[in-house]
PDB file of C-alpha atoms and ligand atoms in Angstrom:
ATOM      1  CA  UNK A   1      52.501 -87.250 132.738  1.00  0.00           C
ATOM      2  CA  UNK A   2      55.499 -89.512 133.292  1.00  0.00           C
ATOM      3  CA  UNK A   3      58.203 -89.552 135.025  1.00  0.00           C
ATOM      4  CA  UNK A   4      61.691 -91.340 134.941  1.00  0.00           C
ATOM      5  CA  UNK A   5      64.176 -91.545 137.567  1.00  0.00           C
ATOM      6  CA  UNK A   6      67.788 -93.470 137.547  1.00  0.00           C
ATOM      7  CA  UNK A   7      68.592 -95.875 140.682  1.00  0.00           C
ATOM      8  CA  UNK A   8      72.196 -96.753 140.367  1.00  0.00           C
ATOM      9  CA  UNK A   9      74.153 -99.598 142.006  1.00  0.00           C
ATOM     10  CA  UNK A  10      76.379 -98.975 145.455  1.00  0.00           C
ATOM     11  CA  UNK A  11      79.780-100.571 146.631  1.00  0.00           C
ATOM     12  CA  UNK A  12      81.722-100.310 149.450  1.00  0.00           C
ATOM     13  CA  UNK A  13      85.044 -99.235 149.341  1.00  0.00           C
ATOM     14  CA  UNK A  14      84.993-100.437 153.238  1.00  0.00           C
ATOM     15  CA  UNK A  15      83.003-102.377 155.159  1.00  0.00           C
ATOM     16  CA  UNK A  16      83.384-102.356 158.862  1.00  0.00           C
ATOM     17  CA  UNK A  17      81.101-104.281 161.519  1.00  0.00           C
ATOM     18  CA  UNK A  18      82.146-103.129 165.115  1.00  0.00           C
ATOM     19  CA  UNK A  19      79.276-104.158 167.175  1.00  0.00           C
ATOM     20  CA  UNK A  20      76.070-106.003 168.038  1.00  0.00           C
ATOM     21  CA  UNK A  21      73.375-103.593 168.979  1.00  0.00           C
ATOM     22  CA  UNK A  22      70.812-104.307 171.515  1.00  0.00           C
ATOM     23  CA  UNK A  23      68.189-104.140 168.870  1.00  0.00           C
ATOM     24  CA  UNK A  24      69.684-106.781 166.751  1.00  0.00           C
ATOM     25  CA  UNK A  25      71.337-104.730 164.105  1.00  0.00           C
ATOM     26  CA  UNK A  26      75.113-104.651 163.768  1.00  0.00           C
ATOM     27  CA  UNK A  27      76.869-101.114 164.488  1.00  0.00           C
ATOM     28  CA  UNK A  28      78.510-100.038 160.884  1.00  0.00           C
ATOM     29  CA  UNK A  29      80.940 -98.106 159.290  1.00  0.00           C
ATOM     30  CA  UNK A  30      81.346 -98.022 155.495  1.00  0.00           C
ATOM     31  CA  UNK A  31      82.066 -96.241 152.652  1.00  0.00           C
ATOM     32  CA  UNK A  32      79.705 -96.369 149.972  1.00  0.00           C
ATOM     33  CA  UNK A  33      80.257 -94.736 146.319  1.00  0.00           C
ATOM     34  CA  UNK A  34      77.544 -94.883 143.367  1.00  0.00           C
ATOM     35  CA  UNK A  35      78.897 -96.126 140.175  1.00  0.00           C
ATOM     36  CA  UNK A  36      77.114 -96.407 136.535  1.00  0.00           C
ATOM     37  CA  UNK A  37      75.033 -99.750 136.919  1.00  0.00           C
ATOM     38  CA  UNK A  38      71.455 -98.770 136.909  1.00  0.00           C
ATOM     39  CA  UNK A  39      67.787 -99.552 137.210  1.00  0.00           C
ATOM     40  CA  UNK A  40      65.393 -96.984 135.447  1.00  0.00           C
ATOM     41  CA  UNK A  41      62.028 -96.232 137.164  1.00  0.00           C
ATOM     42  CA  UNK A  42      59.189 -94.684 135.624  1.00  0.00           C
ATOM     43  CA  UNK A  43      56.364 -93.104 137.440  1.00  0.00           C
ATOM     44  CA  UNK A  44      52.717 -92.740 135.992  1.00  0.00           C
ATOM     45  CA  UNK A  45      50.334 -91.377 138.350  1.00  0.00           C
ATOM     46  CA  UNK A  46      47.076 -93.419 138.989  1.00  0.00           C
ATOM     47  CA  UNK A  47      43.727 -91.801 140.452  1.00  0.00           C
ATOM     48  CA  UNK A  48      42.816 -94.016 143.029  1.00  0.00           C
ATOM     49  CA  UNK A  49      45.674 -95.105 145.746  1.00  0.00           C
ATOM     50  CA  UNK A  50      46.505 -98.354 143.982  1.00  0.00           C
ATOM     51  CA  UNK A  51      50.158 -99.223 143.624  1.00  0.00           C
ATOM     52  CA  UNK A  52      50.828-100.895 140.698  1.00  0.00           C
ATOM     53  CA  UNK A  53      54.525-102.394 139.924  1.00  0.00           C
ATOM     54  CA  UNK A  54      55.588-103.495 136.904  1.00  0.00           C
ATOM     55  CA  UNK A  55      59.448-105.179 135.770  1.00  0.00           C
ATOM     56  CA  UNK A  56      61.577-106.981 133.418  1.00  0.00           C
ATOM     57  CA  UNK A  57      62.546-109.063 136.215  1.00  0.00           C
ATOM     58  CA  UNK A  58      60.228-112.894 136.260  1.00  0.00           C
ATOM     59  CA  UNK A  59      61.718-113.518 139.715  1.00  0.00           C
ATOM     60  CA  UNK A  60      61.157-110.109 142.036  1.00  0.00           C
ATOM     61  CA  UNK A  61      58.087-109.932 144.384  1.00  0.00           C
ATOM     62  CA  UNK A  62      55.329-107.148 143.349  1.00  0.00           C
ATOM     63  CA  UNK A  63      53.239-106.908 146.526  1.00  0.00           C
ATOM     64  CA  UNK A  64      54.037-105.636 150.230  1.00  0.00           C
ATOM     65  CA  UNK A  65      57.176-107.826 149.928  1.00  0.00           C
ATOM     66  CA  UNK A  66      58.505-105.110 148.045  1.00  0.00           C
ATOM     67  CA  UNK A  67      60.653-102.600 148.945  1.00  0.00           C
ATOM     68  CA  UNK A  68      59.149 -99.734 145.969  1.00  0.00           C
ATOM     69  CA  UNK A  69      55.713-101.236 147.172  1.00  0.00           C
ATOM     70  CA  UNK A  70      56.455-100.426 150.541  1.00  0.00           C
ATOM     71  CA  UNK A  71      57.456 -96.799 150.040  1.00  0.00           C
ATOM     72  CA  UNK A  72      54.471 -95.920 147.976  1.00  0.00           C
ATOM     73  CA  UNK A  73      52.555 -97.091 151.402  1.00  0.00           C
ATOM     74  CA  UNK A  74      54.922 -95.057 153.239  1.00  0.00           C
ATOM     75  CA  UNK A  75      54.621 -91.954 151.630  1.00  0.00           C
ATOM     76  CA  UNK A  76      50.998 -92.601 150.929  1.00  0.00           C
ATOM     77  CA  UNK A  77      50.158 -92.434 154.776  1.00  0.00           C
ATOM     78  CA  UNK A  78      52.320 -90.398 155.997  1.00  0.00           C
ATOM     79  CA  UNK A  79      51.443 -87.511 154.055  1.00  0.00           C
ATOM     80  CA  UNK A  80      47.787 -88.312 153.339  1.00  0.00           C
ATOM     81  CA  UNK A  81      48.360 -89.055 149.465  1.00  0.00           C
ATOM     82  CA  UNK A  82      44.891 -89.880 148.005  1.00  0.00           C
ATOM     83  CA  UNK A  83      46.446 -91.166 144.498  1.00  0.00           C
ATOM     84  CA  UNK A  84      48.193 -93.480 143.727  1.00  0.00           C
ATOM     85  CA  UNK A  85      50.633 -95.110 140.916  1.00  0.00           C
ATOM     86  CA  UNK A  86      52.089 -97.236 138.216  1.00  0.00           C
ATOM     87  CA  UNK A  87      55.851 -98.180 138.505  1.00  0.00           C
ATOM     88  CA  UNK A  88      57.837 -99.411 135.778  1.00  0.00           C
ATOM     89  CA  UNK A  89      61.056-101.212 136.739  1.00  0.00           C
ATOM     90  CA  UNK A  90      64.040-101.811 134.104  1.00  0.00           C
ATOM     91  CA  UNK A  91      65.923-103.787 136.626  1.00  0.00           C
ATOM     92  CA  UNK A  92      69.759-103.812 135.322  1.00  0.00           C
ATOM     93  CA  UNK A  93      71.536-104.213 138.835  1.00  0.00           C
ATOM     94  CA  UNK A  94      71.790-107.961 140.073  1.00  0.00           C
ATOM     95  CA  UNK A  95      69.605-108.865 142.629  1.00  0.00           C
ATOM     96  CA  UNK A  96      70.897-110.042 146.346  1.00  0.00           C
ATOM     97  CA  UNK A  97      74.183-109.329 145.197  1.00  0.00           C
ATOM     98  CA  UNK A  98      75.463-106.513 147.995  1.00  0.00           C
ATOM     99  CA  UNK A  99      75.024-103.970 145.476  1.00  0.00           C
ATOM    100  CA  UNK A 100      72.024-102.023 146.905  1.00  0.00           C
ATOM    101  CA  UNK A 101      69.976-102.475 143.779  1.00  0.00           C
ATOM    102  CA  UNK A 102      66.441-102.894 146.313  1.00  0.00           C
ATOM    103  CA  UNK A 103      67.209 -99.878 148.417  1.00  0.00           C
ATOM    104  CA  UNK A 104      68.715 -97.942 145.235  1.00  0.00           C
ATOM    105  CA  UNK A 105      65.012 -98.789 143.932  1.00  0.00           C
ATOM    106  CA  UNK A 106      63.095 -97.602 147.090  1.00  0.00           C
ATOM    107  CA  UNK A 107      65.622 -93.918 147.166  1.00  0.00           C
ATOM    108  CA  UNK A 108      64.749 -93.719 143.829  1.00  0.00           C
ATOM    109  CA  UNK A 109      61.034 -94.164 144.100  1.00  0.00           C
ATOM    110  CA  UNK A 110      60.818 -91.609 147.371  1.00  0.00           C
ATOM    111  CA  UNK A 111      62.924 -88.788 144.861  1.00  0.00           C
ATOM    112  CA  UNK A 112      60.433 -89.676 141.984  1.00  0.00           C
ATOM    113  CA  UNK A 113      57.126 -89.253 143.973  1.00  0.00           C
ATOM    114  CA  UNK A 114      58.082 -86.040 145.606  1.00  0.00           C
ATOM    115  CA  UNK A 115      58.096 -84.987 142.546  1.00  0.00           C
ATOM    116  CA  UNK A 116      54.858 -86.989 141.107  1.00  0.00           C
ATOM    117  CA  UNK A 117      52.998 -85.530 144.187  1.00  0.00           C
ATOM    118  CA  UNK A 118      54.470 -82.296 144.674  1.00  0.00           C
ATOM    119  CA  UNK A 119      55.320 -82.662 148.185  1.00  0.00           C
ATOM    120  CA  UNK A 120      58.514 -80.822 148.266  1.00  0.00           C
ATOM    121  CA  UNK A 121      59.933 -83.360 150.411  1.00  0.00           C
ATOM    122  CA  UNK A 122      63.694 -82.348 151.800  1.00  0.00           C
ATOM    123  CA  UNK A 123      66.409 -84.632 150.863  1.00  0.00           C
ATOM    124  CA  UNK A 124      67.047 -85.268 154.737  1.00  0.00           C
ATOM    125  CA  UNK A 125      63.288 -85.759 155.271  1.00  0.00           C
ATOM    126  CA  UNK A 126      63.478 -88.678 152.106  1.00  0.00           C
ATOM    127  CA  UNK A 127      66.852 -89.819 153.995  1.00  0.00           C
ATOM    128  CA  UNK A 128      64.618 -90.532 157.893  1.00  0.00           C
ATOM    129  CA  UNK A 129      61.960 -92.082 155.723  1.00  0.00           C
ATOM    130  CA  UNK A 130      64.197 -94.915 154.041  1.00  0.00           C
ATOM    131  CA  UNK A 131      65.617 -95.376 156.815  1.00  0.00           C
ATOM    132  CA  UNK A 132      61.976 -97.164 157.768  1.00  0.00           C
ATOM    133  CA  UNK A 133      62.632 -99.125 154.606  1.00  0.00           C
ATOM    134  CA  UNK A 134      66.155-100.733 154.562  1.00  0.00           C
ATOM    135  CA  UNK A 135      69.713-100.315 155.491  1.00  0.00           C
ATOM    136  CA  UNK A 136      70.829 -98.757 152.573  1.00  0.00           C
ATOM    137  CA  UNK A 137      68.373 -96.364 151.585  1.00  0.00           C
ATOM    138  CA  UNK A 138      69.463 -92.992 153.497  1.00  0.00           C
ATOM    139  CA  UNK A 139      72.617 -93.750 151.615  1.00  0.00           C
ATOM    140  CA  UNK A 140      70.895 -94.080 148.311  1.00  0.00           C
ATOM    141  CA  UNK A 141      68.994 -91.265 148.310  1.00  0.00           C
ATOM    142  CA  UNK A 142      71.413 -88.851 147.514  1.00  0.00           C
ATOM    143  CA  UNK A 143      74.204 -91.575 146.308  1.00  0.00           C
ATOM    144  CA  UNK A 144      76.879 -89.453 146.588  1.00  0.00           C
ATOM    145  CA  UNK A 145      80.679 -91.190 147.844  1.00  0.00           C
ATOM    146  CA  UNK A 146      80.448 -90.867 151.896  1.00  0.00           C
ATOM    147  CA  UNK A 147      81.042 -92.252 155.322  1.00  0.00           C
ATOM    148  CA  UNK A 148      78.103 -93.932 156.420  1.00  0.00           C
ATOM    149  CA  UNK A 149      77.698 -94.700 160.122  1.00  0.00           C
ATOM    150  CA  UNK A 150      75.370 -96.264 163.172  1.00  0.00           C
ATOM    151  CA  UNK A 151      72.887 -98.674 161.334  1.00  0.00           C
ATOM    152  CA  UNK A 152      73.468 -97.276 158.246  1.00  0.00           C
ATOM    153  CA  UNK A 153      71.043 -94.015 158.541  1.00  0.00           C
ATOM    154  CA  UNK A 154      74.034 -91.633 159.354  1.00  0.00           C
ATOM    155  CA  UNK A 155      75.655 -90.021 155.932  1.00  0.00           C
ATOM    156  CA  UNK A 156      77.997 -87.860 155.869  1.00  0.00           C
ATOM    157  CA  UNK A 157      79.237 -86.451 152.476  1.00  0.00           C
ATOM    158  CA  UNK A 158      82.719 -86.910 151.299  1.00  0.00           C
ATOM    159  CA  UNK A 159      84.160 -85.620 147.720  1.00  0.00           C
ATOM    160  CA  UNK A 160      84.008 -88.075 145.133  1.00  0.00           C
ATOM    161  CA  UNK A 161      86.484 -90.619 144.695  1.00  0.00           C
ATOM    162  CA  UNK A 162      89.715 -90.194 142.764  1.00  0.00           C
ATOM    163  CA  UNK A 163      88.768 -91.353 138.755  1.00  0.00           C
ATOM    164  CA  UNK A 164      89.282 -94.890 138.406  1.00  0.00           C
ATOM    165  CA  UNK A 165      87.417 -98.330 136.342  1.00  0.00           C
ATOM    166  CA  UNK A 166      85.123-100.151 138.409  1.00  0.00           C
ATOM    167  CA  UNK A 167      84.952-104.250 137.216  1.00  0.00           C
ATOM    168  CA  UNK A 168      82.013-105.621 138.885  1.00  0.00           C
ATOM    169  CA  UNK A 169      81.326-109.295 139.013  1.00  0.00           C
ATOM    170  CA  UNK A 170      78.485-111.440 140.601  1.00  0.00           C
ATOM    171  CA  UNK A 171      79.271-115.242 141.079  1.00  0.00           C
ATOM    172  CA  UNK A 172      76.452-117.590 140.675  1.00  0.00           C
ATOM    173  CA  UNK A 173      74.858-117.712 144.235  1.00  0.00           C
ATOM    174  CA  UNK A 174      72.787-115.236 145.882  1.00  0.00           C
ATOM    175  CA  UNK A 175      73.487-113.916 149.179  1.00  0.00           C
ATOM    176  CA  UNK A 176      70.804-113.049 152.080  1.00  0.00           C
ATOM    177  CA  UNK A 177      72.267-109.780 153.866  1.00  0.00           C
ATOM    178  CA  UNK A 178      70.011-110.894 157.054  1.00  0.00           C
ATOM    179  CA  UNK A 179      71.535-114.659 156.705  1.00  0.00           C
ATOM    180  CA  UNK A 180      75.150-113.248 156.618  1.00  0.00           C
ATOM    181  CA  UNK A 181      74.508-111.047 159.581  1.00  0.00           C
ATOM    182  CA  UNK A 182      73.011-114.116 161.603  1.00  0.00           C
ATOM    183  CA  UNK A 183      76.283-115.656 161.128  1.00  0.00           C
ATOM    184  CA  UNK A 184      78.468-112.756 162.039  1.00  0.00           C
ATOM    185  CA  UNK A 185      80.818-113.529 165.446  1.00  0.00           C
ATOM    186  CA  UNK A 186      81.899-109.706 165.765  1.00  0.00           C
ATOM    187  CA  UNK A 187      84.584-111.066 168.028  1.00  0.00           C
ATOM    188  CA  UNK A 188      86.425-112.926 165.272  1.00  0.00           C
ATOM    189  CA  UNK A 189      86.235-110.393 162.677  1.00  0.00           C
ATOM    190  CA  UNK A 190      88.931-108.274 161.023  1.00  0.00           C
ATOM    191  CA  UNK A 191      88.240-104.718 160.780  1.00  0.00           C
ATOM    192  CA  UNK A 192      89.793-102.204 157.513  1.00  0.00           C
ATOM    193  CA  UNK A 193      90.687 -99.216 158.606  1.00  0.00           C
ATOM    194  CA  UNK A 194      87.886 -96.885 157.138  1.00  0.00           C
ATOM    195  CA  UNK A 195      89.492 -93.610 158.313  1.00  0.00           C
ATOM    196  CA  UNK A 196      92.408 -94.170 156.199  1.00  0.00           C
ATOM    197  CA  UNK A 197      90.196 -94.607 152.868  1.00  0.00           C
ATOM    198  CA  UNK A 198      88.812 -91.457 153.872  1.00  0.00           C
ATOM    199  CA  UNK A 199      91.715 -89.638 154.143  1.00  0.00           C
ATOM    200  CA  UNK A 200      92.759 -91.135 150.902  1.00  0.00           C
ATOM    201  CA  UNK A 201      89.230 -90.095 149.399  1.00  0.00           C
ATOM    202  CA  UNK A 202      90.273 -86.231 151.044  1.00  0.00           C
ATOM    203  CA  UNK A 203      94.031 -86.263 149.582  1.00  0.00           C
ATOM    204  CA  UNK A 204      92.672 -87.750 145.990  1.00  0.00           C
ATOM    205  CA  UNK A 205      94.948 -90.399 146.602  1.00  0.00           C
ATOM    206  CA  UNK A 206      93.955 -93.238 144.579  1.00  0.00           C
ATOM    207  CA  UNK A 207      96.124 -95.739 145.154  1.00  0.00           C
ATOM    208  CA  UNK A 208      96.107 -95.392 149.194  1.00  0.00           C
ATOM    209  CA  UNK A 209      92.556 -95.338 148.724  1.00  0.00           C
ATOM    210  CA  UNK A 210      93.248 -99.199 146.499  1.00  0.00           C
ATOM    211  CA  UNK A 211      95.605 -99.830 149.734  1.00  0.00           C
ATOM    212  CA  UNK A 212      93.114 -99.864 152.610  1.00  0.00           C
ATOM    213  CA  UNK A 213      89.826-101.386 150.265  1.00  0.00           C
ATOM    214  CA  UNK A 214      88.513-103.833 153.015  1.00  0.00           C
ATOM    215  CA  UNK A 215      85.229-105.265 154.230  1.00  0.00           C
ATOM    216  CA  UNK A 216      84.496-107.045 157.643  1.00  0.00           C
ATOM    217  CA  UNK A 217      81.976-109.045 156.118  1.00  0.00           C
ATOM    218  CA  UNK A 218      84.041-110.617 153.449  1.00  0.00           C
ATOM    219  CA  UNK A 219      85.300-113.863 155.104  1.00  0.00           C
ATOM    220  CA  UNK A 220      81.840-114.694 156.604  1.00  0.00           C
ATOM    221  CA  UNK A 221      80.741-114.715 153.157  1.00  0.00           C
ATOM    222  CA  UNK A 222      83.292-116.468 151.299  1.00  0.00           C
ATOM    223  CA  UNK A 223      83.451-119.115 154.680  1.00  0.00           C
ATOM    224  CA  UNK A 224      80.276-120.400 153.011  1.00  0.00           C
ATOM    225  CA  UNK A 225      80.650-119.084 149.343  1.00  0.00           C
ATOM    226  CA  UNK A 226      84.312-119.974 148.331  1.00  0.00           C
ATOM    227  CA  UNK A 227      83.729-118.444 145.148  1.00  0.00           C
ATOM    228  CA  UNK A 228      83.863-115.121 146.571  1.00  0.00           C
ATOM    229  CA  UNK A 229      87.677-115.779 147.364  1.00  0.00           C
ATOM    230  CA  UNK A 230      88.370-117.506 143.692  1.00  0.00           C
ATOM    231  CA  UNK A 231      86.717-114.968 142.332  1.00  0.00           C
ATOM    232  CA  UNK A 232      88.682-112.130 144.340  1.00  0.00           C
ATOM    233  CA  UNK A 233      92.052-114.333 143.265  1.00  0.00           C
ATOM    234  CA  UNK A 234      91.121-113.953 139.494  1.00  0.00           C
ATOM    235  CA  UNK A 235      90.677-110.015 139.783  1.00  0.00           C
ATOM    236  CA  UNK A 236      94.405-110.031 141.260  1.00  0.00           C
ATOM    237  CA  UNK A 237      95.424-112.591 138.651  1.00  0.00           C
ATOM    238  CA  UNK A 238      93.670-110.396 135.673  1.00  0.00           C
ATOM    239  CA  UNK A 239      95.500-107.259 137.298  1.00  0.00           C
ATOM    240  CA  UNK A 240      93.405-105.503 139.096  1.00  0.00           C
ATOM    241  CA  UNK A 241      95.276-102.381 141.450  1.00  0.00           C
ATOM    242  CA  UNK A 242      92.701-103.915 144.242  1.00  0.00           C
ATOM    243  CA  UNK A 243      89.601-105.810 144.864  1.00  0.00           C
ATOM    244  CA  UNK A 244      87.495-106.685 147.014  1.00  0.00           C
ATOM    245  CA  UNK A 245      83.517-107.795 148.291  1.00  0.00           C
ATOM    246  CA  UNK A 246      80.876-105.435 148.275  1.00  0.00           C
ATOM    247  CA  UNK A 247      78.279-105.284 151.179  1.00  0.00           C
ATOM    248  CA  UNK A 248      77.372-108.486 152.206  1.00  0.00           C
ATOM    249  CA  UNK A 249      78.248-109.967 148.891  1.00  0.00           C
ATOM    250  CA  UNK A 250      78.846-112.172 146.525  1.00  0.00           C
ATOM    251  CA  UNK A 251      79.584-109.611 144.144  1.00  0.00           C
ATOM    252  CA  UNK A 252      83.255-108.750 143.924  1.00  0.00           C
ATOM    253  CA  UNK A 253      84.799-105.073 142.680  1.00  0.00           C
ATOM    254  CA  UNK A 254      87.931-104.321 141.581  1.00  0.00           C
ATOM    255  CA  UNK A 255      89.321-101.105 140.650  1.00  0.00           C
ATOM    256  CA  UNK A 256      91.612-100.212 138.190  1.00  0.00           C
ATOM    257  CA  UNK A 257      93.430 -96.755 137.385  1.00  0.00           C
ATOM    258  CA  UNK A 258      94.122 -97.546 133.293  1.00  0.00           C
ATOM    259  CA  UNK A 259      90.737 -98.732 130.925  1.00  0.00           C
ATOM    260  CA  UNK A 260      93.071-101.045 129.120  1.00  0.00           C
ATOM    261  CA  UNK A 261      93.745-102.960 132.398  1.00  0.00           C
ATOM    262  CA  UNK A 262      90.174-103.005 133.105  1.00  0.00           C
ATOM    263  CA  UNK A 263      89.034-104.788 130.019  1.00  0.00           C
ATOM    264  CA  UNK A 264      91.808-106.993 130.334  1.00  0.00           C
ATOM    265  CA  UNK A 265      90.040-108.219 133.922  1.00  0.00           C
ATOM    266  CA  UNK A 266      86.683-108.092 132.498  1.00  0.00           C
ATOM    267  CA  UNK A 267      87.612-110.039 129.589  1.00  0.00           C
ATOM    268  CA  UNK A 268      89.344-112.593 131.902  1.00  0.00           C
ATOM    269  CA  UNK A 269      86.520-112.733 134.377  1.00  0.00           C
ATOM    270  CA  UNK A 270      83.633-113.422 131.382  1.00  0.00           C
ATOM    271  CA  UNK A 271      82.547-116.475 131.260  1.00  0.00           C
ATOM    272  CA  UNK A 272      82.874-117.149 135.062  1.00  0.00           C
ATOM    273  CA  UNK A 273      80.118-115.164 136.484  1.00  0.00           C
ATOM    274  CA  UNK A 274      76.676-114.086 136.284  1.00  0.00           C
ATOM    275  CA  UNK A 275      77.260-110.940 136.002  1.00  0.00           C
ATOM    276  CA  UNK A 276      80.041-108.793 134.813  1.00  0.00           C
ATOM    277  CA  UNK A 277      80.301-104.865 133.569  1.00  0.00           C
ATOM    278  CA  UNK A 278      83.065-102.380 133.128  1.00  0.00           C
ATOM    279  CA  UNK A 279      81.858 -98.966 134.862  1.00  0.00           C
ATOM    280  CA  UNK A 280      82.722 -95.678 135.931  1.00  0.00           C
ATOM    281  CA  UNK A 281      82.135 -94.064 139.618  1.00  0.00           C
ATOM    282  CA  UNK A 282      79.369 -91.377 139.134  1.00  0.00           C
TER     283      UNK A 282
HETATM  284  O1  LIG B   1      67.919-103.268 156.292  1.00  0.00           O
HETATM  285  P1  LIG B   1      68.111-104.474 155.449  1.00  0.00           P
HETATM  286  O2  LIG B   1      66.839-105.119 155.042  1.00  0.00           O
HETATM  287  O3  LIG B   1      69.058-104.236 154.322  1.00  0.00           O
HETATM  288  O4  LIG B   1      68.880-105.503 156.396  1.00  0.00           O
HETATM  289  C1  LIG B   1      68.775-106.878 156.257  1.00  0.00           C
HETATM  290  C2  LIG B   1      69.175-107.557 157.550  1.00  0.00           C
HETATM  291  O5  LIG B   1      70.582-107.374 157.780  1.00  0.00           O
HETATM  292  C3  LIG B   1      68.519-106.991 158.781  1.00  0.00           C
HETATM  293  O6  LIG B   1      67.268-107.577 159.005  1.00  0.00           O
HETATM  294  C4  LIG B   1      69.508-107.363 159.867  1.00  0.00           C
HETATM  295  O7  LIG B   1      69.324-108.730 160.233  1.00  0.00           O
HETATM  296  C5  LIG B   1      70.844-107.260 159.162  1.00  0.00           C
HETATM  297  N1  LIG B   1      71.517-105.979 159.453  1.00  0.00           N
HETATM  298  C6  LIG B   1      72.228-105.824 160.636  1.00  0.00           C
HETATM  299  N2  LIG B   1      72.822-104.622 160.906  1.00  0.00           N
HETATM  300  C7  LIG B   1      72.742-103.599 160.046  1.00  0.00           C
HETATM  301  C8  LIG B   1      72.039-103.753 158.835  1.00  0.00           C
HETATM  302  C9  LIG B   1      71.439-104.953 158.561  1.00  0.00           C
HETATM  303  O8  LIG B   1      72.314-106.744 161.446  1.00  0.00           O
HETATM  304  N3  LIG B   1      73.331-102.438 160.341  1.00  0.00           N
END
């Protein structure tokens, strides 16, 4: 038996840091929409409780260092799972780019081993347990466009955004979220308005929603990697309706309402990046 399950890429639409909690983490409020930039996982039960990872990429730790290593463990003890398993990993998302491809990866491996072990799992129960694992993986469990609050383990559902291109483009640097956050002065920064990209999100309005894109974390990234400002420059240049950083970076979205306009900024944009795709919201 095998099993295959689909762990797309996030982005934020907004990004907003208002505190420093006591514990250390920041206080957030985002919203987060899944678009068509995936890994594939595939599942293969194994008899004895070994966890064995396997991936297309050379560079990715395998072992406890891993977040789809570390919710195998997780699920493994906390419901008394005597087996174990063999993950493949077709990793398509870029890594430490702000696009949630590690917690995307650890949602998708707590969906696919509810259903490799039968434990009929709810999604909210899957949601508290990647919480355990990483900021984004309550979100990512469910991936569908909402307003994500407190640490990052409060979703709430919204309808999907209004049609639209995604460009997505990864400069050549990779970004530490926990490095980012270290250098975060929540005094200084500037804060989008997230309720009125809801709102937008409610009315369908696409272009209000283009209006209020915005994340807190932005200049604190491009501070020490100006290419995340060049590179937002070039989306305007190309003609993007609006673009912007996703998470804590250095890839850069933009969204456009017309395809034509969209290949026009991905064509432009080749050539400077690592990484650059055309793709739709899911
Ligand atoms: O949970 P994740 O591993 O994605 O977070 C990486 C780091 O980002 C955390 O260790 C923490 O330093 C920082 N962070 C934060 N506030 C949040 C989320 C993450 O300070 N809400």
């Amino acid at each position: 038996m095998e099993l295959i399950e689909k762990a797309p890429a996030k982005i934020n639409l907004g990004l907003d840091v208002l505190s420093k909690r006591p514990d250390g983490y920041h206080e957030l409020e985002m919203i987060m929409t899944s678009i068509d930039l995936a890994d594939r996982l595939t599942f293969q039960p194994l008899p004895t409780k070994e966890i064995e990872i396997v991936t297309n990429c050379s560079f990715l730790p395998l072992d406890k260092k891993n977040n789809i290593y570390q919710t195998v463990q997780l699920l493994q003890q906390n419901y008394g799972v005597n087996e174990g398993v063999r993950i493949h990993l077709q990793k398509e998302i870029p890594v430490a780019a702000g696009l949630g491809g590690g917690s995307s990866d650890a949602a998708a491996t707590l969906r696919g081993l509810n259903r490799l072990w039968q434990l009929n799992l709810p999604m909210t129960e899957l949601e508290q347990l990647g919480d355990a694992i990483g900021t984004d993986v309550p979100y990512c469990v469910q991936g569908k466009t909402s307003r994500v609050t407190g640490r990052g383990e409060i979703v709430t559902t919204l309808p999907p955004i209004p049609p639209c291109w995604v460009v997505v483009a990864k400069p050549k640097v990779s970004v530490s979220t926990g490095k980012i956050f270290k250098l975060v002065a929540v005094e200084e920064l500037y804060h989008p308005n997230i309720s009125a990209i809801e709102a937008a999100i409610l009315e369908q309005n696409y272009f209000e929603m283009v209006n209020h894109l915005g994340n807190s974390l932005e200049p604190v990234t491009a501070k020490r990697y100006p290419q995340v400002h060049l590179l937002k420059e070039k989306f305007m240049q190309f003609g993007a309706d609006g673009a912007v950083m996703s998470g804590s970076g250095p890839t850069v979205f933009g969204l456009c309402h017309k395809y034509s306009r969209a290949k026009r900024v991905y064509n432009g944009l080749k050539g400077f990046c690592d990484h650059v795709s055309i793709v739709r919201t899911l």
